[in-house]
């Protein structure tokens, strides 16, 4: 049976690479982008096994497509001019909505791309699940909240 995969953040560097890898492996992919095609490029519009969906994940989600696995790659990063409010909206609210969507369509796997930023100031040389959290940035906090929701 063909797997149906949804990839958020498909217009970004990691998301686009993941989308093209999955398409090459024969998966049916719904690629969620904020607008345009981003790094997917305009050829995505005519690619077999690929449907590009423009969506604002911070609003209620109804993708209207069968989904077995979600790769949640989308995030609002802390670039110059990006407010804490926009990071909360595009990271925390978007993830909350995506979790609700995943539950409503009985997604089998939800893979969340987080960030080392959740750990804040790291004292040691190795970072793993046991690394203490110390003074994370607002971005790191939004990713940590997302991890906790999952």
GROMACS .gro file of N, CA and C in nm:
model
  450
    1UNK      N    1   0.084  -0.118   0.000
    1UNK     CA    2   0.000   0.000   0.000
    1UNK      C    3   0.088   0.125   0.000
    2UNK      N    4   0.056   0.221  -0.083
    2UNK     CA    5   0.131   0.346  -0.095
    2UNK      C    6   0.110   0.430   0.031
    3UNK      N    7   0.217   0.480   0.086
    3UNK     CA    8   0.210   0.567   0.204
    3UNK      C    9   0.176   0.710   0.161
    4UNK      N   10   0.090   0.773   0.238
    4UNK     CA   11   0.054   0.913   0.216
    4UNK      C   12   0.120   0.995   0.325
    5UNK      N   13   0.205   1.088   0.284
    5UNK     CA   14   0.286   1.165   0.377
    5UNK      C   15   0.255   1.313   0.362
    6UNK      N   16   0.249   1.382   0.474
    6UNK     CA   17   0.232   1.526   0.475
    6UNK      C   18   0.360   1.587   0.532
    7UNK      N   19   0.417   1.683   0.461
    7UNK     CA   20   0.539   1.750   0.505
    7UNK      C   21   0.509   1.899   0.519
    8UNK      N   22   0.524   1.952   0.641
    8UNK     CA   23   0.509   2.096   0.661
    8UNK      C   24   0.645   2.161   0.640
    9UNK      N   25   0.644   2.289   0.610
    9UNK     CA   26   0.771   2.359   0.587
    9UNK      C   27   0.838   2.314   0.459
   10UNK      N   28   0.758   2.268   0.363
   10UNK     CA   29   0.810   2.209   0.240
   10UNK      C   30   0.880   2.311   0.150
   11UNK      N   31   0.859   2.438   0.173
   11UNK     CA   32   0.925   2.540   0.093
   11UNK      C   33   1.064   2.576   0.143
   12UNK      N   34   1.099   2.529   0.262
   12UNK     CA   35   1.230   2.558   0.319
   12UNK      C   36   1.335   2.457   0.277
   13UNK      N   37   1.457   2.478   0.319
   13UNK     CA   38   1.568   2.394   0.277
   13UNK      C   39   1.549   2.248   0.316
   14UNK      N   40   1.530   2.219   0.444
   14UNK     CA   41   1.515   2.082   0.490
   14UNK      C   42   1.385   2.021   0.438
   15UNK      N   43   1.276   2.097   0.446
   15UNK     CA   44   1.146   2.046   0.401
   15UNK      C   45   1.147   2.008   0.254
   16UNK      N   46   1.205   2.093   0.169
   16UNK     CA   47   1.209   2.066   0.025
   16UNK      C   48   1.294   1.942  -0.004
   17UNK      N   49   1.408   1.930   0.062
   17UNK     CA   50   1.493   1.811   0.042
   17UNK      C   51   1.418   1.684   0.083
   18UNK      N   52   1.347   1.691   0.195
   18UNK     CA   53   1.269   1.577   0.243
   18UNK      C   54   1.159   1.541   0.143
   19UNK      N   55   1.087   1.642   0.093
   19UNK     CA   56   0.980   1.618  -0.004
   19UNK      C   57   1.035   1.546  -0.126
   20UNK      N   58   1.142   1.597  -0.185
   20UNK     CA   59   1.195   1.536  -0.308
   20UNK      C   60   1.248   1.396  -0.281
   21UNK      N   61   1.303   1.371  -0.163
   21UNK     CA   62   1.347   1.236  -0.127
   21UNK      C   63   1.228   1.140  -0.121
   22UNK      N   64   1.121   1.184  -0.055
   22UNK     CA   65   1.002   1.099  -0.040
   22UNK      C   66   0.936   1.073  -0.176
   23UNK      N   67   0.926   1.175  -0.260
   23UNK     CA   68   0.868   1.158  -0.394
   23UNK      C   69   0.951   1.058  -0.473
   24UNK      N   70   1.084   1.069  -0.466
   24UNK     CA   71   1.171   0.977  -0.539
   24UNK      C   72   1.155   0.833  -0.491
   25UNK      N   73   1.118   0.816  -0.364
   25UNK     CA   74   1.096   0.682  -0.308
   25UNK      C   75   0.956   0.630  -0.337
   26UNK      N   76   0.872   0.710  -0.403
   26UNK     CA   77   0.740   0.665  -0.444
   26UNK      C   78   0.626   0.697  -0.351
   27UNK      N   79   0.651   0.778  -0.249
   27UNK     CA   80   0.544   0.817  -0.157
   27UNK      C   81   0.453   0.921  -0.222
   28UNK      N   82   0.327   0.921  -0.181
   28UNK     CA   83   0.235   1.030  -0.215
   28UNK      C   84   0.258   1.138  -0.111
   29UNK      N   85   0.295   1.258  -0.155
   29UNK     CA   86   0.333   1.363  -0.062
   29UNK      C   87   0.243   1.485  -0.079
   30UNK      N   88   0.189   1.532   0.034
   30UNK     CA   89   0.123   1.662   0.041
   30UNK      C   90   0.225   1.755   0.104
   31UNK      N   91   0.273   1.851   0.027
   31UNK     CA   92   0.378   1.944   0.070
   31UNK      C   93   0.314   2.076   0.111
   32UNK      N   94   0.320   2.107   0.239
   32UNK     CA   95   0.256   2.228   0.289
   32UNK      C   96   0.357   2.342   0.289
   33UNK      N   97   0.319   2.451   0.222
   33UNK     CA   98   0.402   2.571   0.215
   33UNK      C   99   0.318   2.691   0.262
   34UNK      N  100   0.387   2.792   0.309
   34UNK     CA  101   0.316   2.914   0.351
   34UNK      C  102   0.264   2.989   0.228
   35UNK      N  103   0.350   3.001   0.127
   35UNK     CA  104   0.309   3.066   0.002
   35UNK      C  105   0.411   3.029  -0.106
   36UNK      N  106   0.368   3.032  -0.230
   36UNK     CA  107   0.457   2.999  -0.341
   36UNK      C  108   0.508   2.856  -0.332
   37UNK      N  109   0.624   2.834  -0.390
   37UNK     CA  110   0.684   2.700  -0.387
   37UNK      C  111   0.813   2.697  -0.309
   38UNK      N  112   0.869   2.814  -0.279
   38UNK     CA  113   0.995   2.819  -0.206
   38UNK      C  114   1.101   2.736  -0.273
   39UNK      N  115   1.175   2.661  -0.196
   39UNK     CA  116   1.284   2.578  -0.249
   39UNK      C  117   1.236   2.456  -0.326
   40UNK      N  118   1.105   2.427  -0.322
   40UNK     CA  119   1.052   2.318  -0.404
   40UNK      C  120   1.066   2.351  -0.552
   41UNK      N  121   1.052   2.479  -0.584
   41UNK     CA  122   1.059   2.524  -0.722
   41UNK      C  123   0.927   2.503  -0.794
   42UNK      N  124   0.907   2.574  -0.903
   42UNK     CA  125   0.779   2.567  -0.977
   42UNK      C  126   0.752   2.431  -1.041
   43UNK      N  127   0.855   2.348  -1.060
   43UNK     CA  128   0.832   2.215  -1.119
   43UNK      C  129   0.749   2.128  -1.026
   44UNK      N  130   0.738   2.167  -0.899
   44UNK     CA  131   0.658   2.090  -0.803
   44UNK      C  132   0.512   2.083  -0.846
   45UNK      N  133   0.466   2.186  -0.918
   45UNK     CA  134   0.326   2.191  -0.959
   45UNK      C  135   0.289   2.077  -1.052
   46UNK      N  136   0.385   2.024  -1.126
   46UNK     CA  137   0.356   1.918  -1.222
   46UNK      C  138   0.419   1.785  -1.185
   47UNK      N  139   0.471   1.775  -1.066
   47UNK     CA  140   0.538   1.652  -1.024
   47UNK      C  141   0.436   1.545  -0.985
   48UNK      N  142   0.462   1.424  -1.031
   48UNK     CA  143   0.375   1.311  -0.996
   48UNK      C  144   0.390   1.277  -0.849
   49UNK      N  145   0.288   1.232  -0.785
   49UNK     CA  146   0.285   1.193  -0.643
   49UNK      C  147   0.307   1.310  -0.548
   50UNK      N  148   0.293   1.432  -0.598
   50UNK     CA  149   0.316   1.549  -0.513
   50UNK      C  150   0.203   1.649  -0.529
   51UNK      N  151   0.146   1.688  -0.415
   51UNK     CA  152   0.043   1.791  -0.414
   51UNK      C  153   0.094   1.903  -0.323
   52UNK      N  154   0.105   2.024  -0.377
   52UNK     CA  155   0.149   2.139  -0.298
   52UNK      C  156   0.026   2.208  -0.241
   53UNK      N  157   0.028   2.229  -0.109
   53UNK     CA  158  -0.085   2.289  -0.038
   53UNK      C  159  -0.038   2.416   0.029
   54UNK      N  160  -0.098   2.530  -0.006
   54UNK     CA  161  -0.067   2.654   0.063
   54UNK      C  162  -0.158   2.666   0.184
   55UNK      N  163  -0.097   2.681   0.301
   55UNK     CA  164  -0.176   2.686   0.424
   55UNK      C  165  -0.104   2.766   0.531
   56UNK      N  166  -0.183   2.829   0.615
   56UNK     CA  167  -0.133   2.894   0.735
   56UNK      C  168  -0.166   2.799   0.850
   57UNK      N  169  -0.065   2.729   0.899
   57UNK     CA  170  -0.087   2.626   1.001
   57UNK      C  171  -0.134   2.683   1.134
   58UNK      N  172  -0.120   2.814   1.154
   58UNK     CA  173  -0.166   2.872   1.279
   58UNK      C  174  -0.318   2.887   1.283
   59UNK      N  175  -0.382   2.858   1.170
   59UNK     CA  176  -0.529   2.857   1.164
   59UNK      C  177  -0.575   2.711   1.162
   60UNK      N  178  -0.702   2.688   1.186
   60UNK     CA  179  -0.753   2.551   1.188
   60UNK      C  180  -0.722   2.481   1.056
   61UNK      N  181  -0.688   2.354   1.065
   61UNK     CA  182  -0.637   2.281   0.950
   61UNK      C  183  -0.737   2.174   0.906
   62UNK      N  184  -0.763   2.169   0.777
   62UNK     CA  185  -0.838   2.061   0.715
   62UNK      C  186  -0.775   2.036   0.580
   63UNK      N  187  -0.678   1.946   0.575
   63UNK     CA  188  -0.600   1.924   0.453
   63UNK      C  189  -0.678   1.849   0.345
   64UNK      N  190  -0.784   1.782   0.384
   64UNK     CA  191  -0.866   1.708   0.288
   64UNK      C  192  -0.784   1.608   0.207
   65UNK      N  193  -0.690   1.543   0.273
   65UNK     CA  194  -0.613   1.439   0.206
   65UNK      C  195  -0.582   1.330   0.307
   66UNK      N  196  -0.570   1.209   0.258
   66UNK     CA  197  -0.537   1.096   0.344
   66UNK      C  198  -0.392   1.109   0.389
   67UNK      N  199  -0.368   1.090   0.519
   67UNK     CA  200  -0.233   1.107   0.573
   67UNK      C  201  -0.200   0.994   0.669
   68UNK      N  202  -0.090   0.924   0.640
   68UNK     CA  203  -0.041   0.819   0.731
   68UNK      C  204   0.067   0.872   0.823
   69UNK      N  205   0.151   0.960   0.770
   69UNK     CA  206   0.266   1.012   0.843
   69UNK      C  207   0.277   1.163   0.822
   70UNK      N  208   0.307   1.234   0.930
   70UNK     CA  209   0.335   1.378   0.922
   70UNK      C  210   0.479   1.401   0.960
   71UNK      N  211   0.550   1.475   0.874
   71UNK     CA  212   0.682   1.529   0.908
   71UNK      C  213   0.660   1.678   0.930
   72UNK      N  214   0.668   1.720   1.056
   72UNK     CA  215   0.645   1.862   1.088
   72UNK      C  216   0.780   1.933   1.092
   73UNK      N  217   0.816   1.994   0.979
   73UNK     CA  218   0.944   2.061   0.963
   73UNK      C  219   0.928   2.213   0.977
   74UNK      N  220   0.810   2.264   0.954
   74UNK     CA  221   0.786   2.409   0.953
   74UNK      C  222   0.817   2.472   1.088
   75UNK      N  223   0.875   2.592   1.083
   75UNK     CA  224   0.901   2.669   1.205
   75UNK      C  225   0.930   2.814   1.167
   76UNK      N  226   0.898   2.902   1.258
   76UNK     CA  227   0.935   3.043   1.244
   76UNK      C  228   1.064   3.060   1.323
   77UNK      N  229   1.172   3.083   1.253
   77UNK     CA  230   1.304   3.098   1.316
   77UNK      C  231   1.325   3.241   1.363
   78UNK      N  232   1.419   3.259   1.456
   78UNK     CA  233   1.440   3.392   1.515
   78UNK      C  234   1.531   3.483   1.432
   79UNK      N  235   1.490   3.513   1.310
   79UNK     CA  236   1.566   3.606   1.226
   79UNK      C  237   1.542   3.748   1.272
   80UNK      N  238   1.622   3.840   1.223
   80UNK     CA  239   1.603   3.982   1.255
   80UNK      C  240   1.462   4.024   1.213
   81UNK      N  241   1.395   4.094   1.302
   81UNK     CA  242   1.261   4.143   1.272
   81UNK      C  243   1.149   4.046   1.303
   82UNK      N  244   1.182   3.925   1.344
   82UNK     CA  245   1.080   3.825   1.379
   82UNK      C  246   1.043   3.844   1.526
   83UNK      N  247   0.916   3.866   1.553
   83UNK     CA  248   0.872   3.890   1.690
   83UNK      C  249   0.846   3.760   1.764
   84UNK      N  250   0.847   3.769   1.897
   84UNK     CA  251   0.813   3.654   1.980
   84UNK      C  252   0.670   3.611   1.950
   85UNK      N  253   0.580   3.707   1.931
   85UNK     CA  254   0.440   3.673   1.899
   85UNK      C  255   0.431   3.590   1.771
   86UNK      N  256   0.509   3.624   1.669
   86UNK     CA  257   0.503   3.547   1.544
   86UNK      C  258   0.563   3.408   1.563
   87UNK      N  259   0.664   3.395   1.649
   87UNK     CA  260   0.719   3.261   1.677
   87UNK      C  261   0.617   3.176   1.753
   88UNK      N  262   0.547   3.236   1.846
   88UNK     CA  263   0.444   3.162   1.920
   88UNK      C  264   0.333   3.121   1.823
   89UNK      N  265   0.288   3.212   1.739
   89UNK     CA  266   0.180   3.181   1.643
   89UNK      C  267   0.224   3.070   1.547
   90UNK      N  268   0.341   3.088   1.485
   90UNK     CA  269   0.382   2.997   1.378
   90UNK      C  270   0.447   2.868   1.428
   91UNK      N  271   0.486   2.864   1.553
   91UNK     CA  272   0.543   2.740   1.607
   91UNK      C  273   0.444   2.670   1.700
   92UNK      N  274   0.401   2.738   1.805
   92UNK     CA  275   0.316   2.674   1.905
   92UNK      C  276   0.173   2.653   1.854
   93UNK      N  277   0.108   2.760   1.806
   93UNK     CA  278  -0.029   2.744   1.758
   93UNK      C  279  -0.036   2.652   1.636
   94UNK      N  280   0.059   2.664   1.548
   94UNK     CA  281   0.062   2.577   1.430
   94UNK      C  282   0.077   2.431   1.470
   95UNK      N  283   0.165   2.403   1.564
   95UNK     CA  284   0.184   2.264   1.608
   95UNK      C  285   0.059   2.213   1.679
   96UNK      N  286  -0.002   2.297   1.761
   96UNK     CA  287  -0.127   2.256   1.828
   96UNK      C  288  -0.232   2.218   1.725
   97UNK      N  289  -0.248   2.299   1.621
   97UNK     CA  290  -0.346   2.270   1.516
   97UNK      C  291  -0.311   2.145   1.439
   98UNK      N  292  -0.183   2.125   1.413
   98UNK     CA  293  -0.140   2.007   1.339
   98UNK      C  294  -0.161   1.880   1.421
   99UNK      N  295  -0.140   1.887   1.551
   99UNK     CA  296  -0.167   1.773   1.639
   99UNK      C  297  -0.316   1.740   1.637
  100UNK      N  298  -0.401   1.842   1.643
  100UNK     CA  299  -0.546   1.819   1.638
  100UNK      C  300  -0.585   1.754   1.506
  101UNK      N  301  -0.527   1.802   1.396
  101UNK     CA  302  -0.553   1.742   1.265
  101UNK      C  303  -0.508   1.597   1.263
  102UNK      N  304  -0.389   1.571   1.314
  102UNK     CA  305  -0.334   1.434   1.316
  102UNK      C  306  -0.427   1.339   1.393
  103UNK      N  307  -0.478   1.386   1.505
  103UNK     CA  308  -0.571   1.303   1.582
  103UNK      C  309  -0.701   1.280   1.506
  104UNK      N  310  -0.749   1.383   1.438
  104UNK     CA  311  -0.878   1.371   1.370
  104UNK      C  312  -0.874   1.275   1.251
  105UNK      N  313  -0.758   1.260   1.188
  105UNK     CA  314  -0.748   1.169   1.073
  105UNK      C  315  -0.670   1.042   1.107
  106UNK      N  316  -0.641   1.023   1.236
  106UNK     CA  317  -0.576   0.901   1.285
  106UNK      C  318  -0.441   0.875   1.218
  107UNK      N  319  -0.356   0.977   1.220
  107UNK     CA  320  -0.220   0.965   1.166
  107UNK      C  321  -0.144   0.860   1.246
  108UNK      N  322  -0.071   0.775   1.175
  108UNK     CA  323   0.003   0.667   1.242
  108UNK      C  324   0.136   0.714   1.300
  109UNK      N  325   0.202   0.810   1.233
  109UNK     CA  326   0.331   0.860   1.279
  109UNK      C  327   0.335   1.012   1.266
  110UNK      N  328   0.391   1.077   1.370
  110UNK     CA  329   0.407   1.221   1.371
  110UNK      C  330   0.553   1.247   1.405
  111UNK      N  331   0.629   1.297   1.309
  111UNK     CA  332   0.772   1.319   1.328
  111UNK      C  333   0.794   1.470   1.334
  112UNK      N  334   0.845   1.515   1.448
  112UNK     CA  335   0.861   1.658   1.474
  112UNK      C  336   1.008   1.695   1.467
  113UNK      N  337   1.041   1.793   1.382
  113UNK     CA  338   1.177   1.845   1.374
  113UNK      C  339   1.187   1.959   1.476
  114UNK      N  340   1.258   1.934   1.583
  114UNK     CA  341   1.272   2.035   1.687
  114UNK      C  342   1.401   2.112   1.665
  115UNK      N  343   1.467   2.152   1.772
  115UNK     CA  344   1.588   2.234   1.761
  115UNK      C  345   1.673   2.217   1.886
  116UNK      N  346   1.803   2.226   1.869
  116UNK     CA  347   1.893   2.227   1.985
  116UNK      C  348   1.864   2.347   2.075
  117UNK      N  349   1.798   2.446   2.020
  117UNK     CA  350   1.767   2.568   2.096
  117UNK      C  351   1.681   2.541   2.218
  118UNK      N  352   1.613   2.426   2.223
  118UNK     CA  353   1.532   2.395   2.341
  118UNK      C  354   1.619   2.385   2.466
  119UNK      N  355   1.746   2.350   2.449
  119UNK     CA  356   1.835   2.333   2.564
  119UNK      C  357   1.894   2.463   2.615
  120UNK      N  358   1.888   2.568   2.535
  120UNK     CA  359   1.943   2.696   2.580
  120UNK      C  360   2.094   2.691   2.590
  121UNK      N  361   2.145   2.733   2.705
  121UNK     CA  362   2.290   2.734   2.728
  121UNK      C  363   2.334   2.595   2.770
  122UNK      N  364   2.416   2.532   2.686
  122UNK     CA  365   2.462   2.395   2.712
  122UNK      C  366   2.603   2.400   2.769
  123UNK      N  367   2.621   2.336   2.885
  123UNK     CA  368   2.752   2.338   2.952
  123UNK      C  369   2.842   2.225   2.905
  124UNK      N  370   2.787   2.111   2.868
  124UNK     CA  371   2.868   1.995   2.832
  124UNK      C  372   2.898   1.989   2.683
  125UNK      N  373   2.972   1.883   2.647
  125UNK     CA  374   3.008   1.863   2.506
  125UNK      C  375   2.907   1.781   2.430
  126UNK      N  376   2.824   1.705   2.501
  126UNK     CA  377   2.726   1.617   2.438
  126UNK      C  378   2.586   1.665   2.474
  127UNK      N  379   2.500   1.668   2.373
  127UNK     CA  380   2.360   1.704   2.396
  127UNK      C  381   2.275   1.583   2.364
  128UNK      N  382   2.193   1.541   2.462
  128UNK     CA  383   2.099   1.431   2.441
  128UNK      C  384   1.973   1.459   2.522
  129UNK      N  385   1.888   1.358   2.533
  129UNK     CA  386   1.760   1.376   2.603
  129UNK      C  387   1.778   1.411   2.750
  130UNK      N  388   1.894   1.380   2.807
  130UNK     CA  389   1.920   1.405   2.949
  130UNK      C  390   1.985   1.541   2.974
  131UNK      N  391   2.022   1.613   2.869
  131UNK     CA  392   2.086   1.743   2.885
  131UNK      C  393   1.989   1.840   2.951
  132UNK      N  394   2.034   1.905   3.059
  132UNK     CA  395   1.944   2.000   3.125
  132UNK      C  396   1.914   2.122   3.038
  133UNK      N  397   1.797   2.176   3.060
  133UNK     CA  398   1.755   2.297   2.990
  133UNK      C  399   1.799   2.416   3.073
  134UNK      N  400   1.870   2.509   3.008
  134UNK     CA  401   1.921   2.625   3.080
  134UNK      C  402   1.906   2.753   3.001
  135UNK      N  403   1.811   2.833   3.040
  135UNK     CA  404   1.793   2.966   2.982
  135UNK      C  405   1.774   2.965   2.831
  136UNK      N  406   1.676   2.891   2.779
  136UNK     CA  407   1.654   2.892   2.633
  136UNK      C  408   1.601   3.028   2.586
  137UNK      N  409   1.627   3.058   2.461
  137UNK     CA  410   1.575   3.179   2.398
  137UNK      C  411   1.423   3.165   2.379
  138UNK      N  412   1.355   3.273   2.344
  138UNK     CA  413   1.212   3.260   2.314
  138UNK      C  414   1.186   3.156   2.205
  139UNK      N  415   1.270   3.151   2.101
  139UNK     CA  416   1.254   3.049   1.997
  139UNK      C  417   1.266   2.909   2.058
  140UNK      N  418   1.369   2.888   2.139
  140UNK     CA  419   1.388   2.758   2.203
  140UNK      C  420   1.268   2.720   2.289
  141UNK      N  421   1.212   2.819   2.359
  141UNK     CA  422   1.094   2.793   2.441
  141UNK      C  423   0.975   2.751   2.356
  142UNK      N  424   0.957   2.813   2.238
  142UNK     CA  425   0.843   2.773   2.154
  142UNK      C  426   0.861   2.629   2.107
  143UNK      N  427   0.982   2.590   2.073
  143UNK     CA  428   1.006   2.452   2.030
  143UNK      C  429   0.989   2.355   2.147
  144UNK      N  430   1.029   2.395   2.266
  144UNK     CA  431   1.011   2.312   2.384
  144UNK      C  432   0.863   2.291   2.415
  145UNK      N  433   0.784   2.396   2.406
  145UNK     CA  434   0.639   2.384   2.427
  145UNK      C  435   0.582   2.285   2.325
  146UNK      N  436   0.627   2.292   2.201
  146UNK     CA  437   0.579   2.199   2.098
  146UNK      C  438   0.614   2.055   2.134
  147UNK      N  439   0.736   2.033   2.179
  147UNK     CA  440   0.777   1.898   2.221
  147UNK      C  441   0.687   1.848   2.333
  148UNK      N  442   0.660   1.935   2.430
  148UNK     CA  443   0.576   1.896   2.544
  148UNK      C  444   0.432   1.866   2.500
  149UNK      N  445   0.380   1.940   2.403
  149UNK     CA  446   0.245   1.912   2.353
  149UNK      C  447   0.239   1.775   2.289
  150UNK      N  448   0.347   1.737   2.219
  150UNK     CA  449   0.348   1.607   2.154
  150UNK      C  450   0.365   1.497   2.256
   0.00000   0.00000   0.00000
